[in-house]
Backbone as a chain_set.jsonl record, in Angstrom:
{"seq": "XXXXXXXXXXXXXXXXXXXXXXXXXXXXXXXXXXXXXXXXXXXXXXXXXXXXXXXXXXXXXXXXXXXXXXXXXXXXXXXXXXXXXXXXXXXXXXXXXXXXXXXXXXXXXXXXXXXXXXXXXXXXXXXXXXXXXXXXXXXXXXXXXXXXXXXXX", "coords": {"N": [[-22.424, 57.893, -58.911], [-20.063, 56.68, -61.488], [-16.766, 57.657, -61.064], [-14.203, 57.381, -61.584], [-12.956, 54.669, -63.409], [-10.705, 51.644, -63.404], [-9.1, 49.423, -65.194], [-6.742, 46.756, -63.873], [-4.787, 44.364, -63.694], [-3.434, 43.569, -61.341], [-4.78, 44.629, -59.583], [-5.326, 46.06, -56.16], [-2.466, 47.93, -55.598], [0.777, 49.852, -55.199], [0.449, 51.658, -57.097], [-2.177, 52.335, -57.266], [-2.962, 52.629, -54.86], [-1.543, 54.804, -53.73], [-1.133, 56.613, -55.639], [-3.319, 56.839, -57.74], [-5.721, 56.715, -56.247], [-5.698, 59.167, -54.39], [-5.086, 61.133, -56.237], [-7.98, 61.079, -57.701], [-9.536, 61.243, -55.493], [-12.172, 59.587, -54.769], [-15.215, 58.976, -52.958], [-15.607, 56.323, -52.271], [-13.866, 53.196, -52.818], [-14.678, 50.514, -55.186], [-14.012, 47.432, -55.731], [-14.297, 45.27, -58.281], [-14.57, 41.812, -58.619], [-15.134, 38.552, -59.372], [-13.853, 36.245, -58.393], [-12.445, 37.156, -56.346], [-14.34, 38.13, -54.788], [-15.407, 35.76, -53.87], [-13.579, 34.829, -51.85], [-12.526, 35.057, -49.13], [-9.838, 35.232, -47.929], [-8.32, 36.186, -49.954], [-9.917, 38.578, -50.157], [-8.908, 39.645, -47.495], [-6.549, 40.317, -48.314], [-6.472, 42.319, -50.095], [-7.786, 44.268, -48.551], [-6.166, 44.723, -46.916], [-4.27, 46.205, -48.438], [-5.313, 48.398, -49.237], [-5.771, 51.916, -48.844], [-6.577, 53.114, -45.556], [-8.461, 55.409, -45.076], [-10.292, 55.517, -47.104], [-13.404, 54.006, -47.806], [-13.412, 50.681, -48.728], [-15.209, 48.198, -50.719], [-15.986, 45.105, -51.757], [-17.204, 43.421, -54.465], [-18.975, 40.992, -56.486], [-19.713, 40.868, -59.95], [-22.376, 40.807, -60.627], [-23.455, 41.765, -58.273], [-22.342, 44.246, -57.805], [-23.135, 45.699, -60.02], [-25.428, 46.002, -59.438], [-25.261, 47.659, -56.858], [-23.851, 50.08, -58.117], [-25.727, 50.863, -59.653], [-27.809, 51.463, -58.088], [-28.024, 52.3, -54.645], [-25.02, 53.328, -54.774], [-25.364, 54.77, -56.662], [-25.129, 57.724, -56.572], [-22.977, 58.491, -55.369], [-19.503, 59.415, -55.351], [-17.212, 57.241, -56.944], [-14.517, 55.187, -56.973], [-13.977, 52.695, -59.449], [-12.647, 49.718, -59.465], [-11.486, 46.977, -61.644], [-10.224, 43.577, -62.93], [-10.022, 42.178, -65.548], [-11.158, 42.351, -68.915], [-13.386, 41.365, -69.213], [-15.081, 41.827, -66.988], [-15.072, 44.251, -67.134], [-16.3, 45.083, -69.34], [-18.987, 44.293, -68.635], [-19.654, 46.071, -66.483], [-19.221, 48.683, -67.748], [-21.544, 48.525, -69.901], [-23.477, 48.337, -68.231], [-23.443, 50.346, -66.111], [-22.544, 52.62, -67.598], [-19.978, 54.132, -67.626], [-17.907, 57.083, -68.372], [-15.229, 56.843, -69.081], [-12.577, 54.425, -69.488], [-9.725, 53.469, -68.102], [-6.935, 51.697, -68.748], [-4.772, 50.076, -67.029], [-2.777, 47.999, -66.159], [-2.242, 45.038, -68.046], [-1.026, 42.31, -67.635], [1.929, 40.396, -69.493], [1.111, 37.54, -71.259], [1.651, 34.204, -72.163], [1.234, 34.079, -76.105], [-0.433, 36.151, -76.119], [-1.516, 39.336, -77.757], [0.501, 42.217, -77.901], [-0.789, 45.148, -77.333], [-0.431, 48.045, -76.505], [1.958, 49.664, -74.872], [1.937, 48.398, -71.53], [0.106, 46.684, -71.973], [-1.564, 43.935, -72.616], [-3.211, 41.593, -74.725], [-5.853, 39.24, -75.078], [-7.638, 37.53, -77.931], [-10.489, 37.587, -76.688], [-10.376, 39.646, -74.813], [-10.115, 41.641, -76.894], [-12.27, 41.887, -78.289], [-14.068, 42.407, -76.207], [-13.232, 44.729, -75.629], [-13.697, 46.16, -77.621], [-16.292, 46.228, -77.716], [-16.862, 47.479, -75.547], [-16.029, 50.106, -76.352], [-17.647, 50.727, -78.665], [-19.728, 51.19, -77.116], [-19.55, 53.843, -76.506], [-17.567, 54.455, -74.817], [-14.737, 55.824, -73.691], [-11.678, 54.684, -74.367], [-8.495, 54.237, -72.84], [-4.806, 53.841, -72.153], [-2.942, 54.606, -69.499], [-0.489, 54.605, -66.894], [0.345, 56.206, -64.842], [-1.179, 59.249, -63.325], [0.422, 61.662, -63.695], [1.256, 60.686, -66.233], [1.038, 60.581, -69.747], [-1.79, 60.108, -71.484], [-2.308, 57.303, -73.359], [-4.692, 56.954, -76.187], [-6.618, 54.0, -77.025], [-6.873, 52.787, -80.016], [-9.908, 52.105, -81.882], [-10.885, 48.912, -82.082]], "CA": [[-21.717, 57.603, -60.077], [-18.318, 56.018, -61.256], [-15.997, 58.844, -61.032], [-13.068, 56.826, -62.43], [-12.996, 53.242, -63.783], [-9.545, 51.422, -64.134], [-8.568, 47.708, -65.453], [-5.646, 46.69, -63.248], [-4.776, 43.167, -63.064], [-2.726, 43.443, -60.115], [-5.835, 45.193, -58.235], [-4.754, 47.213, -55.423], [-1.301, 47.86, -55.462], [1.237, 50.793, -54.738], [0.276, 52.884, -57.921], [-3.428, 52.468, -57.223], [-3.205, 53.005, -53.394], [-1.212, 55.96, -53.109], [-1.272, 57.655, -56.516], [-4.717, 57.029, -58.295], [-7.0, 56.975, -55.111], [-5.204, 60.154, -54.193], [-5.64, 61.89, -57.564], [-9.578, 60.889, -57.962], [-10.259, 61.627, -54.419], [-13.361, 59.284, -54.504], [-15.746, 58.685, -51.765], [-15.455, 55.172, -52.138], [-13.296, 52.228, -53.913], [-15.464, 49.472, -55.32], [-13.402, 46.685, -56.453], [-15.381, 44.178, -58.869], [-14.053, 40.546, -59.311], [-15.996, 37.495, -58.933], [-12.857, 35.14, -57.917], [-11.977, 37.821, -54.848], [-15.59, 38.263, -53.947], [-15.921, 34.643, -53.267], [-12.288, 34.205, -51.177], [-12.102, 35.793, -47.783], [-8.395, 35.461, -47.661], [-8.205, 37.378, -51.137], [-10.453, 40.054, -49.547], [-8.509, 40.046, -46.847], [-5.311, 40.767, -48.676], [-6.951, 43.537, -50.875], [-8.343, 45.087, -47.483], [-4.761, 45.523, -46.278], [-3.632, 46.961, -49.403], [-6.169, 49.753, -49.639], [-5.548, 53.231, -48.141], [-7.342, 53.156, -44.559], [-9.212, 56.626, -45.249], [-11.251, 55.399, -48.292], [-14.091, 52.801, -47.808], [-13.461, 49.633, -50.018], [-16.207, 47.472, -51.011], [-15.596, 44.106, -52.688], [-18.477, 42.849, -54.846], [-18.697, 40.345, -57.865], [-20.154, 41.605, -60.679], [-23.892, 41.012, -60.339], [-23.797, 42.903, -56.794], [-21.502, 45.424, -58.325], [-23.733, 46.455, -61.144], [-26.904, 46.132, -58.44], [-24.913, 48.84, -56.047], [-23.53, 50.84, -58.631], [-27.046, 51.804, -60.605], [-28.577, 51.694, -56.752], [-27.602, 52.769, -53.32], [-23.954, 53.884, -55.003], [-25.486, 55.729, -57.942], [-24.833, 59.158, -56.452], [-21.459, 58.463, -54.968], [-18.166, 59.414, -56.418], [-17.036, 55.915, -56.801], [-13.362, 54.505, -57.997], [-13.986, 51.192, -59.723], [-11.448, 48.783, -59.896], [-11.834, 45.832, -62.207], [-9.102, 43.35, -63.115], [-10.143, 41.889, -66.779], [-12.132, 43.133, -70.034], [-15.133, 40.78, -69.274], [-16.038, 42.449, -65.943], [-15.166, 45.778, -67.25], [-17.416, 45.358, -70.229], [-20.415, 44.18, -67.834], [-19.857, 47.443, -65.708], [-19.312, 49.764, -68.623], [-22.629, 48.199, -70.323], [-24.613, 48.55, -66.962], [-23.42, 51.569, -65.613], [-22.007, 53.717, -68.242], [-19.059, 55.171, -67.339], [-17.473, 58.086, -69.669], [-14.127, 56.55, -69.643], [-12.01, 53.281, -68.735], [-8.432, 53.379, -67.606], [-6.314, 50.562, -68.64], [-3.37, 50.257, -66.404], [-1.931, 46.837, -66.485], [-2.86, 43.669, -68.364], [0.12, 41.781, -67.943], [2.035, 39.634, -70.517], [0.737, 36.204, -71.258], [2.003, 33.616, -73.903], [0.02, 33.835, -76.807], [-1.405, 37.316, -76.067], [-0.728, 40.358, -78.27], [0.6, 43.507, -77.252], [-1.976, 46.322, -77.934], [0.103, 49.069, -76.279], [2.938, 49.413, -73.401], [1.963, 47.29, -70.784], [-1.509, 46.055, -72.353], [-1.159, 42.385, -73.417], [-4.693, 41.168, -74.698], [-6.347, 38.028, -76.199], [-9.09, 37.992, -78.895], [-11.492, 38.0, -76.069], [-10.237, 41.091, -74.64], [-10.212, 42.844, -78.184], [-13.664, 41.842, -78.74], [-14.709, 42.986, -74.79], [-12.791, 46.397, -75.394], [-14.269, 46.916, -79.022], [-17.819, 46.382, -77.24], [-16.944, 49.08, -74.664], [-15.905, 51.442, -77.076], [-18.921, 50.811, -79.246], [-21.046, 51.718, -76.42], [-19.276, 54.971, -76.425], [-16.718, 54.631, -73.204], [-13.369, 56.072, -74.302], [-10.55, 53.512, -73.639], [-7.086, 54.717, -72.589], [-4.001, 53.446, -71.268], [-2.073, 55.39, -68.378], [-0.086, 54.069, -65.555], [0.129, 57.282, -63.475], [-1.889, 60.624, -63.254], [1.117, 62.626, -64.624], [1.852, 60.441, -67.432], [0.404, 60.985, -71.044], [-2.835, 59.157, -71.725], [-2.383, 56.899, -74.755], [-5.671, 56.489, -76.422], [-6.752, 52.797, -77.628], [-7.859, 52.873, -81.402], [-11.055, 51.462, -82.036], [-10.772, 47.521, -82.288]], "C": [[-20.24, 57.325, -60.223], [-17.677, 57.241, -61.905], [-14.843, 58.487, -62.019], [-13.17, 55.152, -62.457], [-11.514, 52.954, -64.327], [-9.447, 49.819, -64.062], [-7.292, 47.487, -65.19], [-5.495, 45.126, -63.067], [-4.081, 42.692, -62.069], [-3.587, 44.122, -59.066], [-5.116, 46.3, -57.453], [-3.359, 47.259, -55.009], [-0.379, 49.498, -55.165], [0.383, 52.0, -55.626], [-1.467, 53.246, -57.703], [-3.761, 53.225, -55.663], [-2.666, 54.15, -52.886], [-1.377, 57.044, -54.104], [-2.834, 57.91, -57.178], [-5.788, 57.663, -57.448], [-6.685, 58.439, -54.706], [-5.835, 61.419, -55.382], [-7.143, 61.976, -57.645], [-10.138, 61.276, -56.988], [-11.966, 60.916, -54.278], [-13.796, 59.235, -52.957], [-15.757, 57.05, -51.169], [-14.476, 54.337, -53.257], [-14.065, 51.105, -54.052], [-14.567, 48.397, -55.979], [-14.163, 45.31, -56.964], [-14.333, 42.926, -59.446], [-14.961, 39.282, -58.618], [-15.394, 36.098, -58.115], [-12.77, 35.83, -56.233], [-13.227, 38.15, -53.982], [-16.001, 37.368, -53.061], [-14.836, 34.142, -52.375], [-12.084, 35.322, -50.284], [-10.834, 36.193, -47.749], [-7.806, 36.583, -48.55], [-8.683, 38.94, -50.509], [-9.74, 40.593, -48.509], [-6.993, 41.216, -47.151], [-5.487, 42.313, -49.368], [-7.088, 44.681, -49.791], [-7.231, 45.855, -46.808], [-3.939, 46.252, -46.973], [-4.263, 48.308, -49.717], [-5.85, 50.877, -48.617], [-6.797, 53.064, -46.917], [-8.322, 54.19, -44.929], [-10.397, 56.299, -46.5], [-12.04, 54.115, -48.151], [-13.941, 51.86, -49.152], [-14.501, 48.723, -49.759], [-15.743, 46.409, -52.044], [-16.848, 43.287, -53.231], [-18.077, 41.7, -56.461], [-19.599, 40.955, -58.522], [-21.797, 41.8, -60.913], [-24.177, 42.195, -59.317], [-23.022, 44.167, -57.295], [-22.493, 46.371, -59.094], [-25.256, 46.797, -60.267], [-26.68, 47.908, -57.519], [-24.521, 50.074, -57.208], [-24.821, 51.675, -59.519], [-27.995, 51.831, -59.329], [-28.053, 52.507, -55.833], [-25.973, 53.578, -53.921], [-24.053, 54.758, -56.155], [-25.046, 57.214, -57.876], [-23.877, 59.566, -55.681], [-20.288, 58.756, -55.473], [-17.515, 58.293, -56.103], [-15.681, 55.6, -57.694], [-13.487, 53.141, -58.162], [-12.929, 50.707, -60.316], [-11.685, 47.387, -60.347], [-10.354, 44.866, -62.714], [-9.08, 42.342, -64.642], [-11.348, 42.797, -67.398], [-13.506, 42.519, -69.368], [-15.966, 41.399, -68.258], [-16.009, 43.79, -66.114], [-16.209, 46.167, -68.346], [-18.711, 45.208, -69.816], [-20.792, 45.303, -67.25], [-19.985, 48.463, -66.576], [-20.938, 49.459, -69.468], [-23.521, 48.553, -69.252], [-24.692, 49.871, -66.598], [-23.228, 52.773, -66.374], [-21.073, 54.844, -67.943], [-18.095, 55.869, -68.512], [-16.252, 57.515, -70.106], [-13.696, 55.124, -68.949], [-10.534, 53.509, -69.192], [-7.682, 52.099, -67.836], [-4.906, 50.608, -68.196], [-2.317, 49.176, -66.38], [-2.831, 45.694, -66.757], [-1.598, 43.142, -68.93], [0.492, 40.822, -68.992], [1.738, 37.96, -70.116], [1.228, 35.503, -72.492], [0.578, 33.677, -74.574], [-1.059, 35.347, -76.97], [-0.729, 38.415, -76.91], [-0.554, 41.634, -77.503], [0.239, 44.783, -77.875], [-0.742, 47.334, -77.738], [0.814, 48.92, -74.912], [2.497, 48.212, -72.94], [0.432, 46.459, -70.741], [-1.206, 45.034, -73.047], [-2.757, 41.876, -73.264], [-4.939, 39.992, -75.574], [-7.573, 38.418, -77.053], [-10.157, 38.21, -78.25], [-11.602, 39.351, -75.511], [-10.491, 42.062, -75.479], [-11.575, 42.758, -78.438], [-14.403, 42.518, -77.597], [-14.447, 44.591, -75.254], [-13.539, 47.054, -76.686], [-15.746, 47.287, -78.499], [-17.668, 47.392, -76.362], [-16.781, 50.206, -75.329], [-17.06, 51.749, -77.815], [-20.167, 51.405, -78.301], [-20.619, 53.14, -76.065], [-18.33, 55.447, -75.037], [-15.518, 54.55, -73.962], [-12.563, 55.305, -73.352], [-9.268, 53.825, -73.94], [-6.097, 53.817, -71.901], [-3.082, 54.654, -70.764], [-1.882, 54.708, -67.144], [-0.225, 54.79, -64.493], [-0.472, 58.525, -64.016], [-0.867, 61.391, -64.35], [1.61, 62.104, -65.808], [0.835, 60.651, -68.502], [-0.528, 59.765, -71.262], [-2.54, 58.4, -73.254], [-3.636, 56.245, -75.106], [-5.714, 55.063, -76.991], [-7.482, 53.108, -79.005], [-8.651, 51.99, -81.184], [-10.675, 50.183, -82.71], [-11.579, 46.775, -82.938]], "O": [[-19.372, 57.608, -59.397], [-17.974, 57.721, -62.999], [-14.575, 59.131, -63.033], [-13.473, 54.525, -61.441], [-11.013, 53.572, -65.267], [-9.675, 49.133, -63.066], [-6.487, 47.882, -66.034], [-6.192, 44.647, -62.173], [-4.05, 41.482, -61.846], [-3.246, 44.206, -57.886], [-4.472, 47.225, -57.95], [-3.056, 46.593, -54.02], [-1.171, 50.393, -54.871], [-0.179, 52.971, -55.121], [-1.911, 54.36, -57.984], [-4.576, 54.116, -55.427], [-3.064, 54.616, -51.818], [-1.678, 58.187, -53.758], [-3.413, 58.994, -57.116], [-6.493, 58.647, -57.673], [-7.743, 59.068, -54.698], [-6.729, 62.259, -55.288], [-7.57, 63.13, -57.654], [-11.268, 61.734, -57.161], [-12.872, 61.583, -53.778], [-13.053, 59.389, -51.988], [-15.877, 56.68, -50.001], [-14.341, 54.763, -54.404], [-14.243, 50.52, -52.984], [-14.422, 48.711, -57.161], [-14.553, 44.436, -56.189], [-13.548, 43.016, -60.39], [-15.34, 39.243, -57.448], [-16.018, 35.238, -57.493], [-12.972, 35.199, -55.195], [-13.199, 38.387, -52.775], [-16.604, 37.553, -52.005], [-15.008, 32.977, -52.016], [-11.55, 36.378, -50.623], [-10.572, 37.382, -47.561], [-7.11, 37.538, -48.206], [-8.068, 40.004, -50.428], [-9.747, 41.816, -48.369], [-6.577, 42.246, -46.621], [-4.729, 43.26, -49.155], [-6.643, 45.812, -49.986], [-7.2, 46.993, -46.338], [-3.015, 46.891, -46.472], [-3.71, 49.174, -50.395], [-5.677, 50.512, -47.454], [-7.944, 52.89, -47.33], [-9.373, 53.599, -45.176], [-11.358, 57.06, -46.611], [-11.407, 53.081, -48.363], [-14.251, 52.181, -50.299], [-14.729, 48.43, -48.585], [-15.176, 46.762, -53.079], [-17.453, 42.539, -52.463], [-17.104, 41.764, -57.213], [-20.395, 41.642, -57.883], [-22.309, 42.841, -61.325], [-24.866, 43.205, -59.464], [-23.495, 45.218, -56.863], [-22.629, 47.569, -58.845], [-25.998, 47.745, -60.524], [-27.433, 48.882, -57.491], [-25.098, 51.135, -56.969], [-24.789, 52.841, -59.913], [-29.109, 52.289, -59.585], [-27.564, 53.553, -56.261], [-25.802, 54.634, -53.311], [-23.102, 55.394, -56.61], [-24.673, 57.848, -58.863], [-23.775, 60.726, -55.282], [-20.079, 57.97, -56.398], [-17.157, 58.213, -54.928], [-15.698, 55.723, -58.919], [-13.192, 52.368, -57.251], [-12.375, 51.07, -61.354], [-12.076, 46.581, -59.502], [-9.346, 45.556, -62.869], [-8.021, 41.742, -64.826], [-12.137, 43.568, -66.851], [-14.497, 43.192, -69.085], [-17.18, 41.562, -68.377], [-16.724, 44.541, -65.45], [-16.844, 47.222, -68.357], [-19.611, 45.809, -70.402], [-21.956, 45.698, -67.316], [-20.866, 49.277, -66.299], [-21.533, 50.528, -69.607], [-24.486, 49.22, -69.627], [-25.723, 50.537, -66.689], [-23.644, 53.856, -65.962], [-21.269, 56.059, -67.981], [-17.621, 55.206, -69.434], [-15.996, 57.552, -71.31], [-14.337, 54.693, -67.991], [-10.185, 53.694, -70.358], [-7.86, 51.298, -66.918], [-3.997, 51.095, -68.87], [-1.125, 49.428, -66.561], [-3.816, 45.356, -66.1], [-1.129, 43.296, -70.058], [-0.471, 40.29, -69.544], [2.022, 37.349, -69.086], [1.247, 36.011, -73.613], [-0.561, 33.5, -74.142], [-2.056, 35.526, -77.67], [0.498, 38.506, -76.861], [-1.326, 42.033, -76.631], [0.867, 45.354, -78.767], [-0.02, 47.504, -78.721], [0.385, 48.217, -73.998], [2.552, 47.159, -73.575], [-0.135, 45.861, -69.827], [-0.582, 45.163, -74.1], [-3.401, 41.761, -72.221], [-4.335, 39.79, -76.628], [-8.308, 39.391, -76.887], [-10.996, 38.92, -78.803], [-12.581, 40.088, -75.632], [-10.965, 43.149, -75.149], [-12.065, 43.793, -78.888], [-15.367, 43.213, -77.918], [-15.308, 45.471, -75.227], [-13.894, 48.231, -76.747], [-16.309, 48.352, -78.755], [-18.49, 48.303, -76.463], [-17.322, 51.253, -74.973], [-17.549, 52.875, -77.727], [-21.226, 51.914, -78.671], [-21.368, 53.702, -75.265], [-18.403, 56.512, -74.424], [-15.194, 53.613, -74.692], [-12.619, 55.22, -72.125], [-8.838, 53.746, -75.09], [-6.543, 53.029, -71.067], [-2.59, 55.498, -71.513], [-2.791, 54.287, -66.428], [-0.714, 54.416, -63.427], [-0.239, 58.815, -65.19], [-1.171, 61.669, -65.51], [2.339, 62.812, -66.504], [-0.301, 60.916, -68.109], [-0.116, 58.606, -71.227], [-2.591, 59.114, -74.256], [-3.896, 55.159, -74.586], [-4.653, 54.818, -77.566], [-8.592, 53.639, -79.027], [-8.383, 51.067, -80.415], [-10.17, 50.25, -83.831], [-11.358, 45.568, -83.04]]}, "num_chains": 1, "name": "protein.A"}
């Protein structure tokens, strides 16, 4: 089951590797990204950045859904995605209870939704679809920080 799901466009970095993973204490970390899953060099970089005591799996979206609804369905999993399209696909197929928005960096023409969350029109549609499916969406940089609920979009 998905114990914790985070959208962070930086993927595995200090906050995720040292703080969130320790806070959640999952059995495994599943990184879901179509581009990284197809790029051995980027996979190697992610593996170097991940804590060595937590198994890391990197899947494209289709394979992640298969695994999260199949062989990993009964494990405590930390799912990490980098964009709202993938988050939407995982949320609709796997039904996590919550989606933590960690960082969606500034891009020209994007709207600042809340703190470090910059969104396009497509992002807003994806987040709205996620919310309408019953998933609670909030922003929280670190476990000790206050959660900031994302209002319905």
